[in-house]
CSV table of C-alpha atoms in Angstrom, one decimal:
chain,number,residue,atom,x,y,z
A,1,MET,CA,114.1,77.6,43.2
A,2,ARG,CA,111.7,76.3,45.5
A,3,LYS,CA,108.1,76.6,45.4
A,4,PRO,CA,106.1,77.8,48.6
A,5,LYS,CA,103.7,74.9,50.0
A,6,ARG,CA,100.5,76.3,49.3
A,7,GLY,CA,98.6,75.1,52.6
A,8,LEU,CA,100.5,77.8,54.9
A,9,ARG,CA,99.9,80.6,53.4
A,10,PRO,CA,95.8,80.3,54.0
A,11,LEU,CA,96.2,79.5,57.1
A,12,LYS,CA,97.9,82.5,58.1
A,13,GLN,CA,95.6,84.5,56.7
A,14,ALA,CA,93.0,82.4,59.1
A,15,ARG,CA,94.9,83.4,61.9
A,16,THR,CA,95.4,87.2,60.8
A,17,THR,CA,91.3,87.5,60.4
A,18,LYS,CA,90.8,85.8,63.5
A,19,THR,CA,92.8,87.8,65.1
A,20,LEU,CA,91.5,91.4,63.8
A,21,ARG,CA,88.2,89.8,64.0
A,22,SER,CA,88.6,89.4,67.6
A,23,LEU,CA,90.9,93.1,68.0
A,24,GLN,CA,87.0,94.6,66.4
A,25,PHE,CA,84.8,96.3,68.7
A,26,ALA,CA,82.1,94.8,69.9
A,27,ASN,CA,78.8,95.6,70.7
A,28,PRO,CA,77.6,95.2,73.9
A,29,GLY,CA,74.0,94.6,73.0
A,30,ARG,CA,70.8,96.7,75.2
A,31,GLN,CA,71.4,95.0,78.2
A,32,ILE,CA,74.5,96.0,79.3
A,33,THR,CA,74.6,99.8,77.9
A,34,GLU,CA,71.1,100.9,79.6
A,35,PHE,CA,72.3,99.2,83.2
A,36,THR,CA,71.8,100.9,86.1
A,37,PRO,CA,73.2,99.1,89.0
A,38,GLU,CA,70.3,101.3,91.5
A,39,THR,CA,67.4,99.2,90.1
A,40,SER,CA,69.1,95.9,89.5
A,41,ARG,CA,67.6,92.5,90.9
A,42,ARG,CA,70.9,92.2,92.7
A,43,GLU,CA,71.3,95.5,94.1
A,44,LYS,CA,67.5,95.1,95.5
A,45,ARG,CA,68.3,91.5,96.9
A,46,LYS,CA,71.2,92.7,98.9
A,47,LEU,CA,69.3,95.5,100.2
A,48,GLN,CA,66.6,93.5,101.7
A,49,THR,CA,69.0,91.0,103.0
A,50,LYS,CA,71.3,93.1,104.6
A,51,PRO,CA,69.7,95.7,107.0
A,52,SER,CA,73.0,97.7,107.1
A,53,ASN,CA,71.3,101.3,107.1
A,54,GLN,CA,69.7,100.3,110.6
A,55,SER,CA,73.3,99.9,112.0
A,56,ASN,CA,74.4,102.8,110.8
A,57,VAL,CA,71.7,105.2,112.6
A,58,ASP,CA,72.7,103.0,115.9
A,59,ARG,CA,76.0,104.1,115.3
A,60,GLN,CA,75.5,108.0,115.2
A,61,THR,CA,73.0,108.1,118.1
A,62,MET,CA,74.9,106.1,120.3
A,63,PRO,CA,76.7,109.1,122.8
A,64,ILE,CA,80.6,108.5,122.8
A,65,LYS,CA,82.5,107.7,125.5
A,66,SER,CA,83.9,109.5,127.6
A,67,LYS,CA,87.7,109.4,129.2
A,68,VAL,CA,87.9,107.6,132.5
A,69,TYR,CA,91.5,108.5,133.2
A,70,ASP,CA,93.1,111.7,132.3
A,71,SER,CA,96.4,112.1,130.5
A,72,GLN,CA,98.3,111.6,133.6
A,73,GLY,CA,96.7,108.2,134.6
A,74,LEU,CA,94.7,109.7,137.2
A,75,LEU,CA,91.2,108.8,137.8
A,76,ILE,CA,89.2,111.6,136.4
A,77,TYR,CA,86.5,111.5,139.4
A,78,SER,CA,87.9,111.5,142.0
A,79,ARG,CA,92.2,112.2,140.7
A,80,LEU,CA,92.5,109.2,142.4
A,81,ASP,CA,96.2,106.5,141.3
A,82,ARG,CA,94.8,103.5,141.7
A,83,CYS,CA,96.5,100.0,140.5
A,84,ASP,CA,94.6,98.4,137.8
A,85,CYS,CA,95.1,95.5,140.1
A,86,LEU,CA,92.3,97.1,142.2
A,87,ASP,CA,94.2,96.8,145.6
A,88,GLU,CA,93.5,100.2,147.5
A,89,ASP,CA,97.5,99.5,148.8
A,90,CYS,CA,99.3,98.6,145.8
A,91,LEU,CA,102.3,100.8,144.7
A,92,GLY,CA,102.4,99.3,141.6
A,93,CYS,CA,102.9,95.3,140.7
A,94,PHE,CA,102.8,95.5,137.3
A,95,TYR,CA,106.1,95.6,134.5
A,96,PRO,CA,106.7,99.3,134.0
A,97,CYS,CA,104.1,100.5,131.0
A,98,PRO,CA,105.7,101.3,127.7
A,99,SER,CA,104.0,104.6,127.5
A,100,CYS,CA,104.4,106.1,130.1
A,101,GLY,CA,106.3,104.0,133.0
A,102,SER,CA,103.9,103.2,135.7
A,103,GLN,CA,104.1,99.8,137.4
A,104,LYS,CA,100.4,100.8,137.6
A,105,CYS,CA,99.0,100.0,134.4
A,106,GLY,CA,98.0,96.7,133.6
A,107,VAL,CA,97.4,95.5,129.8
A,108,GLU,CA,96.9,99.1,128.2
A,109,CYS,CA,97.6,102.2,129.4
A,110,ARG,CA,95.8,104.4,132.0
A,111,CYS,CA,96.8,108.0,130.1
A,112,ASP,CA,93.4,109.0,128.5
A,113,ARG,CA,92.3,105.5,128.7
A,114,LYS,CA,88.1,105.5,128.3
A,115,TRP,CA,87.7,101.9,130.8
A,116,LEU,CA,88.3,100.9,133.9
A,117,TYR,CA,88.2,97.7,135.5
A,118,GLU,CA,85.1,97.0,137.4
A,119,GLN,CA,86.1,93.5,139.1
A,120,ILE,CA,88.7,91.2,138.7
A,121,GLU,CA,87.9,87.2,138.8
A,122,ILE,CA,90.3,84.9,139.9
A,123,GLU,CA,89.7,80.9,138.6
A,124,GLY,CA,89.7,79.8,142.5
A,125,GLY,CA,86.1,81.2,142.5
A,126,GLU,CA,87.0,84.7,144.5
A,127,VAL,CA,86.0,88.3,142.7
A,128,ILE,CA,87.7,91.4,143.7
A,129,ARG,CA,85.4,94.1,143.1
A,130,ASN,CA,86.3,98.0,141.8
A,131,LYS,CA,84.9,100.0,144.9
A,132,ASN,CA,84.9,103.1,142.4
A,133,VAL,CA,82.6,101.8,140.5
A,134,ASN,CA,79.2,103.3,141.1
């Protein structure tokens, strides 16, 4: 019979001991157990540099945008059916809208839209203004 080598047993035992030690609970210490994020230096510094509270207040006080167009795509204040190209006599010069089918909707459908075109600036320098804007 062969005798087992003596060098392998202590090595295995050392590995096992090391593994068991790494798996044991280690007390995290006073700094971790008494940590409160509200009073930490990092949190205080973040609050000083980031004025997020001010922007939230501004957002809450801003008025809600009212609709400019009704559910049929007509201007609410005048009940007119004007094309987004701002030409009064236009019967519709855009591709049919995928939402409502109208040829008077430009980039976005006019139904329940909250904005309108005030003016269109053409590269040559011509500016077409909307006559319905106050």
